Short mmCIF file of C-alpha atoms and ligand atoms in Angstrom, two decimals:
data_model
loop_
_atom_site.label_atom_id
_atom_site.label_comp_id
_atom_site.label_asym_id
_atom_site.label_seq_id
_atom_site.Cartn_x
_atom_site.Cartn_y
_atom_site.Cartn_z
CA UNK A 5 26.91 35.30 53.07
CA UNK A 6 25.45 34.94 49.35
CA UNK A 7 22.40 36.98 48.54
CA UNK A 8 19.02 34.47 48.19
CA UNK A 9 17.47 36.85 45.41
CA UNK A 10 14.18 34.65 46.77
CA UNK A 11 12.52 37.71 48.62
CA UNK A 12 10.69 38.09 52.22
CA UNK A 13 7.26 37.75 50.09
CA UNK A 14 7.82 35.17 48.52
CA UNK A 15 9.67 33.26 50.98
CA UNK A 16 6.73 33.64 53.41
CA UNK A 17 4.50 31.48 50.84
CA UNK A 18 7.17 29.31 49.98
CA UNK A 19 7.33 28.13 53.47
CA UNK A 20 3.32 28.53 54.04
CA UNK A 21 2.84 26.44 51.05
CA UNK A 22 5.19 23.67 51.97
CA UNK A 23 4.42 23.61 54.80
CA UNK A 24 1.10 23.10 54.98
CA UNK A 25 0.67 20.51 51.74
CA UNK A 26 0.02 16.65 52.72
CA UNK A 27 0.61 15.52 48.98
CA UNK A 28 3.88 16.92 47.39
CA UNK A 29 5.05 16.44 43.58
CA UNK A 30 7.99 17.51 41.62
CA UNK A 31 8.54 17.75 38.75
CA UNK A 32 10.04 18.76 35.76
CA UNK A 33 10.67 19.41 31.76
CA UNK A 34 9.74 16.52 29.68
CA UNK A 35 13.42 15.25 28.24
CA UNK A 36 15.07 16.15 32.02
CA UNK A 37 18.86 17.33 31.26
CA UNK A 38 21.46 17.34 34.03
CA UNK A 39 19.70 21.23 35.96
CA UNK A 40 15.72 19.09 36.22
CA UNK A 41 17.44 16.24 37.07
CA UNK A 42 19.75 17.82 39.68
CA UNK A 43 17.10 19.73 41.06
CA UNK A 44 14.33 17.56 41.05
CA UNK A 45 16.93 14.73 43.43
CA UNK A 46 18.03 17.71 45.63
CA UNK A 47 15.08 19.39 46.46
CA UNK A 48 12.99 15.21 46.63
CA UNK A 49 16.00 14.81 49.72
CA UNK A 50 15.64 17.49 51.66
CA UNK A 51 11.72 17.46 51.86
CA UNK A 52 11.82 13.94 52.06
CA UNK A 53 14.78 14.93 55.75
CA UNK A 54 11.82 17.55 56.21
CA UNK A 55 9.15 15.11 56.92
CA UNK A 56 7.30 15.70 53.44
CA UNK A 57 4.86 12.92 51.94
CA UNK A 58 6.76 13.38 48.87
CA UNK A 59 7.15 12.27 45.22
CA UNK A 60 9.83 12.91 42.45
CA UNK A 61 8.22 12.20 38.65
CA UNK A 62 9.75 12.96 35.29
CA UNK A 63 7.07 13.33 32.56
CA UNK A 64 9.72 10.74 30.01
CA UNK A 65 12.49 8.87 30.73
CA UNK A 66 16.16 10.62 31.95
CA UNK A 67 19.42 9.69 30.04
CA UNK A 68 21.13 7.32 30.99
CA UNK A 69 24.48 9.43 32.46
CA UNK A 70 21.93 10.93 35.10
CA UNK A 71 20.80 7.59 36.55
CA UNK A 72 23.74 7.97 39.34
CA UNK A 73 22.66 11.00 41.12
CA UNK A 74 21.94 10.39 44.79
CA UNK A 75 18.15 9.74 44.26
CA UNK A 76 17.63 9.29 40.78
CA UNK A 77 16.17 5.08 41.10
CA UNK A 78 13.35 7.56 43.44
CA UNK A 79 12.36 9.54 40.33
CA UNK A 80 8.88 7.95 39.04
CA UNK A 81 8.79 8.11 35.66
CA UNK A 82 5.42 9.71 33.95
CA UNK A 83 4.94 8.02 30.47
CA UNK A 84 6.50 4.27 31.40
CA UNK A 85 3.71 4.31 34.61
CA UNK A 86 0.50 6.54 33.92
CA UNK A 87 -2.19 3.69 35.41
CA UNK A 88 -0.11 4.26 38.39
CA UNK A 89 1.04 7.82 38.99
CA UNK A 90 -2.36 9.31 37.59
CA UNK A 91 -3.82 8.95 41.13
CA UNK A 92 -0.61 10.44 42.65
CA UNK A 93 -1.03 13.50 40.76
CA UNK A 94 -4.74 13.19 41.18
CA UNK A 95 -4.23 12.88 45.08
CA UNK A 96 -1.13 16.40 45.23
CA UNK A 97 -1.83 18.80 47.38
CA UNK A 98 1.03 20.57 46.07
CA UNK A 99 3.69 20.55 43.10
CA UNK A 100 6.93 22.29 43.00
CA UNK A 101 7.52 22.87 39.32
CA UNK A 102 11.56 23.17 38.88
CA UNK A 103 13.53 24.11 35.95
CA UNK A 104 10.42 24.89 33.19
CA UNK A 105 8.41 28.18 32.17
CA UNK A 106 5.10 26.66 30.86
CA UNK A 107 3.31 23.71 31.26
CA UNK A 108 3.22 22.66 27.76
CA UNK A 109 7.07 22.03 29.01
CA UNK A 110 6.09 18.86 30.63
CA UNK A 111 4.37 17.44 27.44
CA UNK A 112 2.30 13.80 28.13
CA UNK A 113 1.92 14.87 31.63
CA UNK A 114 0.46 18.57 30.99
CA UNK A 115 -2.82 17.28 31.36
CA UNK A 116 -3.02 15.50 34.03
CA UNK A 117 -0.76 17.86 35.98
CA UNK A 118 -3.65 20.65 34.80
CA UNK A 119 -6.47 19.09 35.83
CA UNK A 120 -5.49 19.43 39.33
CA UNK A 121 -6.33 22.76 41.25
CA UNK A 122 -4.01 22.65 43.70
CA UNK A 123 -1.20 25.09 43.75
CA UNK A 124 2.01 24.96 42.31
CA UNK A 125 5.36 26.70 43.02
CA UNK A 126 7.66 27.47 40.11
CA UNK A 127 11.41 27.29 40.98
CA UNK A 128 13.12 28.31 37.42
CA UNK A 129 15.25 30.12 35.18
CA UNK A 130 14.33 30.67 31.77
CA UNK A 131 13.16 33.47 30.72
CA UNK A 132 9.59 34.87 30.46
CA UNK A 133 7.71 32.04 32.30
CA UNK A 134 3.94 31.91 31.46
CA UNK A 135 0.94 32.54 34.24
CA UNK A 136 0.73 28.90 36.41
CA UNK A 137 2.35 29.62 39.34
CA UNK A 138 0.74 30.40 42.36
CA UNK A 139 4.14 31.44 43.84
CA UNK A 140 6.46 31.27 40.99
CA UNK A 141 10.31 31.90 42.20
CA UNK A 142 12.05 33.04 38.77
CA UNK A 143 15.44 34.03 38.12
CA UNK A 144 16.35 34.05 34.45
CA UNK A 145 19.79 35.40 35.72
CA UNK A 146 20.58 32.48 37.15
CA UNK A 147 23.29 29.57 35.62
CA UNK A 148 20.84 26.79 36.11
CA UNK A 149 17.78 26.04 38.21
CA UNK A 150 19.91 24.26 40.93
CA UNK A 151 21.97 27.27 41.50
CA UNK A 152 18.55 28.93 42.27
CA UNK A 153 17.50 25.99 44.44
CA UNK A 154 20.55 26.47 46.67
CA UNK A 155 19.58 29.86 47.16
CA UNK A 156 16.16 28.78 48.36
CA UNK A 157 16.92 25.91 50.50
CA UNK A 158 19.62 28.11 52.15
CA UNK A 159 16.56 30.42 52.82
CA UNK A 160 14.26 28.37 54.01
CA UNK A 161 16.28 25.93 55.81
CA UNK A 162 19.70 27.31 56.59
CA UNK A 163 23.51 26.64 54.84
CA UNK A 164 23.98 23.60 57.50
CA UNK A 165 20.81 21.18 56.48
CA UNK A 166 21.83 20.87 53.05
CA UNK A 167 23.57 17.41 52.99
CA UNK A 168 26.02 15.81 50.84
CA UNK A 169 23.99 13.66 48.59
CA UNK A 170 21.57 17.60 47.99
CA UNK A 171 25.32 19.00 47.06
CA UNK A 172 25.98 16.01 44.82
CA UNK A 173 22.79 16.81 42.73
CA UNK A 174 23.27 20.67 42.93
CA UNK A 175 26.90 20.80 41.54
CA UNK A 176 25.23 18.49 39.00
CA UNK A 177 23.03 20.95 37.64
CA UNK A 178 24.91 24.47 37.58
CA UNK A 179 27.54 21.97 35.55
CA UNK A 180 25.47 20.60 33.29
CA UNK A 181 24.17 23.80 32.31
CA UNK A 182 27.25 25.97 32.24
CA UNK A 183 28.77 23.11 29.98
CA UNK A 184 31.29 22.49 32.89
CA UNK A 185 31.02 26.23 32.83
CA UNK A 186 32.42 27.46 30.54
CA UNK A 187 29.53 29.26 28.92
CA UNK A 188 26.64 31.36 30.78
CA UNK A 189 28.98 31.81 34.44
CA UNK A 190 30.75 34.55 34.96
CA UNK A 191 29.05 35.64 37.89
CA UNK A 192 31.51 35.48 40.87
CA UNK A 193 28.30 33.70 43.09
CA UNK A 194 28.49 31.21 40.44
CA UNK A 195 32.05 30.21 42.38
CA UNK A 196 30.80 30.98 45.87
CA UNK A 197 27.93 28.12 45.60
CA UNK A 198 30.74 25.76 44.40
CA UNK A 199 33.02 26.29 47.73
CA UNK A 200 30.05 26.02 49.84
CA UNK A 201 29.26 22.57 47.91
CA UNK A 202 32.79 21.33 48.52
CA UNK A 203 32.88 22.23 51.77
CA UNK A 204 30.07 19.69 51.62
CA UNK A 205 32.52 16.95 50.97
CA UNK A 206 31.95 16.91 46.98
CA UNK A 207 34.16 15.06 44.54
CA UNK A 208 33.27 17.39 41.08
CA UNK A 209 36.22 15.87 39.48
CA UNK A 210 34.24 12.37 39.48
CA UNK A 211 30.87 14.41 39.45
CA UNK A 212 32.74 15.53 35.57
CA UNK A 213 33.28 11.59 34.71
CA UNK A 214 30.57 10.37 36.31
CA UNK A 215 28.20 13.12 33.27
CA UNK A 216 30.98 13.11 30.46
CA UNK A 217 33.37 10.41 31.03
CA UNK A 218 29.67 7.33 30.29
CA UNK A 219 29.62 7.05 26.93
CA UNK A 220 28.82 4.21 24.25
CA UNK A 221 30.86 4.05 21.61
CA UNK A 222 28.88 4.29 19.81
CA UNK A 223 28.01 7.73 20.30
CA UNK A 224 31.62 8.53 19.58
CA UNK A 225 31.31 6.46 16.40
CA UNK A 226 27.90 9.00 15.54
CA UNK A 227 29.22 11.72 16.28
CA UNK A 228 32.39 11.80 13.92
CA UNK A 229 29.43 10.39 11.01
CA UNK A 230 28.15 13.59 11.97
CA UNK A 231 30.54 15.28 12.28
CA UNK A 232 32.22 14.42 8.69
CA UNK A 233 29.60 13.53 7.02
CA UNK A 234 26.33 15.48 8.23
CA UNK A 235 27.96 18.71 8.70
CA UNK A 236 27.23 21.59 6.54
CA UNK A 237 28.74 24.75 6.69
CA UNK A 238 27.21 27.96 5.75
CA UNK A 239 30.80 30.41 5.68
CA UNK A 240 28.96 33.07 5.22
CA UNK A 241 26.93 33.28 7.68
CA UNK A 242 29.47 31.79 10.94
CA UNK A 243 27.65 28.74 11.54
CA UNK A 244 26.83 25.38 10.70
CA UNK A 245 23.69 22.98 10.27
CA UNK A 246 23.81 19.35 11.52
CA UNK A 247 21.04 16.88 11.04
CA UNK A 248 20.53 13.43 11.60
CA UNK A 249 17.17 10.89 9.98
CA UNK A 250 16.11 8.02 12.08
CA UNK A 251 17.50 5.58 9.91
CA UNK A 252 21.49 6.82 10.64
CA UNK A 253 20.44 6.80 14.61
CA UNK A 254 19.27 3.23 14.39
CA UNK A 255 22.62 2.49 12.01
CA UNK A 256 25.01 3.35 15.08
CA UNK A 257 22.21 1.99 17.67
CA UNK A 258 20.79 5.25 19.22
CA UNK A 259 20.45 5.66 22.96
CA UNK A 260 18.65 8.46 24.55
CA UNK A 261 21.10 11.11 24.96
CA UNK A 262 23.58 9.44 22.73
CA UNK A 263 23.68 12.97 20.74
CA UNK A 264 23.61 15.22 23.49
CA UNK A 265 25.92 17.98 23.51
CA UNK A 266 26.84 16.83 19.96
CA UNK A 267 25.10 21.03 18.77
CA UNK A 268 27.57 22.71 20.91
CA UNK A 269 30.75 20.93 19.14
CA UNK A 270 31.08 23.11 15.48
CA UNK A 271 31.05 26.30 18.32
CA UNK A 272 34.31 25.51 18.65
CA UNK A 273 34.60 26.04 15.01
CA UNK A 274 36.87 29.87 14.22
CA UNK A 275 34.36 32.34 13.99
CA UNK A 276 31.02 30.65 14.52
CA UNK A 277 28.33 32.08 15.49
CA UNK A 278 25.31 30.14 15.55
CA UNK A 279 25.08 26.35 15.60
CA UNK A 280 21.81 24.56 14.54
CA UNK A 281 20.82 20.46 14.80
CA UNK A 282 18.32 19.24 13.84
CA UNK A 283 17.35 15.34 14.38
CA UNK A 284 14.16 13.39 13.23
CA UNK A 285 12.76 12.67 16.54
CA UNK A 286 13.29 8.62 17.47
CA UNK A 287 10.28 8.74 19.84
CA UNK A 288 7.84 11.19 17.97
CA UNK A 289 6.94 12.14 14.23
CA UNK A 290 8.43 15.43 14.70
CA UNK A 291 12.08 17.08 14.46
CA UNK A 292 13.51 18.16 17.31
CA UNK A 293 15.61 21.30 16.65
CA UNK A 294 18.75 22.24 18.67
CA UNK A 295 20.18 25.86 18.46
CA UNK A 296 23.51 27.08 20.04
CA UNK A 297 25.33 30.66 19.66
CA UNK A 298 28.31 33.00 20.98
CA UNK A 299 27.71 36.43 22.02
CA UNK A 300 24.70 37.97 21.66
CA UNK A 301 23.03 35.84 18.96
CA UNK A 302 19.32 34.87 20.45
CA UNK A 303 19.18 31.90 19.56
CA UNK A 304 15.92 31.83 22.17
CA UNK A 305 14.09 34.46 19.06
CA UNK A 306 15.44 32.02 16.81
CA UNK A 307 13.80 29.48 18.08
CA UNK A 308 10.09 31.23 18.40
CA UNK A 309 10.03 32.62 15.13
CA UNK A 310 11.40 29.75 13.10
CA UNK A 311 11.29 26.76 14.91
CA UNK A 312 8.50 26.65 17.28
CA UNK A 313 10.10 26.77 20.84
CA UNK A 314 11.94 29.04 22.66
CA UNK A 315 14.89 28.72 25.56
CA UNK A 316 18.34 30.81 26.53
CA UNK A 317 19.55 33.84 24.62
CA UNK A 318 22.56 31.30 23.32
CA UNK A 319 20.66 27.77 23.93
CA UNK A 320 17.65 27.56 22.35
CA UNK A 321 15.24 24.29 21.24
CA UNK A 322 11.78 24.45 19.38
CA UNK A 323 10.21 21.24 17.46
CA UNK A 324 8.95 20.71 13.72
CA UNK A 325 6.38 18.64 11.83
CA UNK A 326 8.03 17.92 8.74
CA UNK A 327 10.53 15.93 6.99
CA UNK A 328 14.00 16.66 7.28
CA UNK A 329 14.68 18.22 4.13
CA UNK A 330 12.22 20.59 4.74
CA UNK A 331 13.75 21.15 8.32
CA UNK A 332 17.47 22.19 6.66
CA UNK A 333 15.55 24.08 4.53
CA UNK A 334 13.96 26.28 6.99
CA UNK A 335 17.28 26.39 9.02
CA UNK A 336 19.37 27.85 6.39
CA UNK A 337 15.92 30.61 5.62
CA UNK A 338 15.82 30.72 9.65
CA UNK A 339 19.96 31.80 8.83
CA UNK A 340 19.70 33.89 5.59
CA UNK A 341 17.17 36.13 8.04
CA UNK A 342 19.26 36.45 11.15
CA UNK A 343 22.12 37.56 8.66
CA UNK A 344 22.53 40.64 9.59
CA UNK A 345 23.08 39.51 13.26
CA UNK A 346 25.84 36.86 11.63
CA UNK A 347 27.93 38.63 9.30
MN1 MN B 429 17.95 24.52 33.09
#
């Protein structure tokens, strides 16, 4: 048996909140990734099988490459349907917040959720959770929220209760948050859990293809363009800056999710320690910043200091309200400031 991590007290609180609730809303962070969607769909399925009245709502749309997830078709998108979903948020008597550590991560949905004083269960692996949970299950050492949720579900309902669809969802989150187990995935527990999920009959190779072999040709043309034309090497600092403006994204028929993973590519360059990707947001008037690093370079610290963001040690993000050229200058300034950790 795997250690559940969740304390007896937490488990009692969790059970009590779930038992008492009549109308549960599950939610996750804005711009959901595989871990957020995997956790959302897995827990949706589990609670439905517990005969709960439960609704899963994302703040905005999730990428096409996650639409195949079992239960994804039942997930509501707040941004697309505010009038119909506001009453659902208002009527909820329990929220379960998955894969985020502070209310602002719900973005356009924050106000509506926070207006409801109903208790919140937070199940998450981001460091430094804010004080907004009635029941906080936060373990930053976890590879993913899905890994943690596996332990929570098993602690609540037992290993046998977990079904095939839920195993697919949980594996997807663990796989995507670790770059298919290439980073943040060196604990043996992870592979014990994968073993258990495989016993449920999941096809991990098919899941890999569902997520990573589903891109459009335009994405690869855009990737080629970014790497050939828009990659700036800061050799002295073992860092790389990638950037994309709105016009360039339009030129390559950019769809949400198309630039997913670009920021990781420069880390494959020999000796490189840090990769920064600056992209003009196609939905809002700001710039999305993504940071990735290897070893112990603190992306989250740099993101908090320079880019109004945060995250994990090796993967963090933020936003900037300025021009792309200004953002590039700021990124260079950030790299110079952290030179002692990069040289
Ligand atoms: Mn996550």
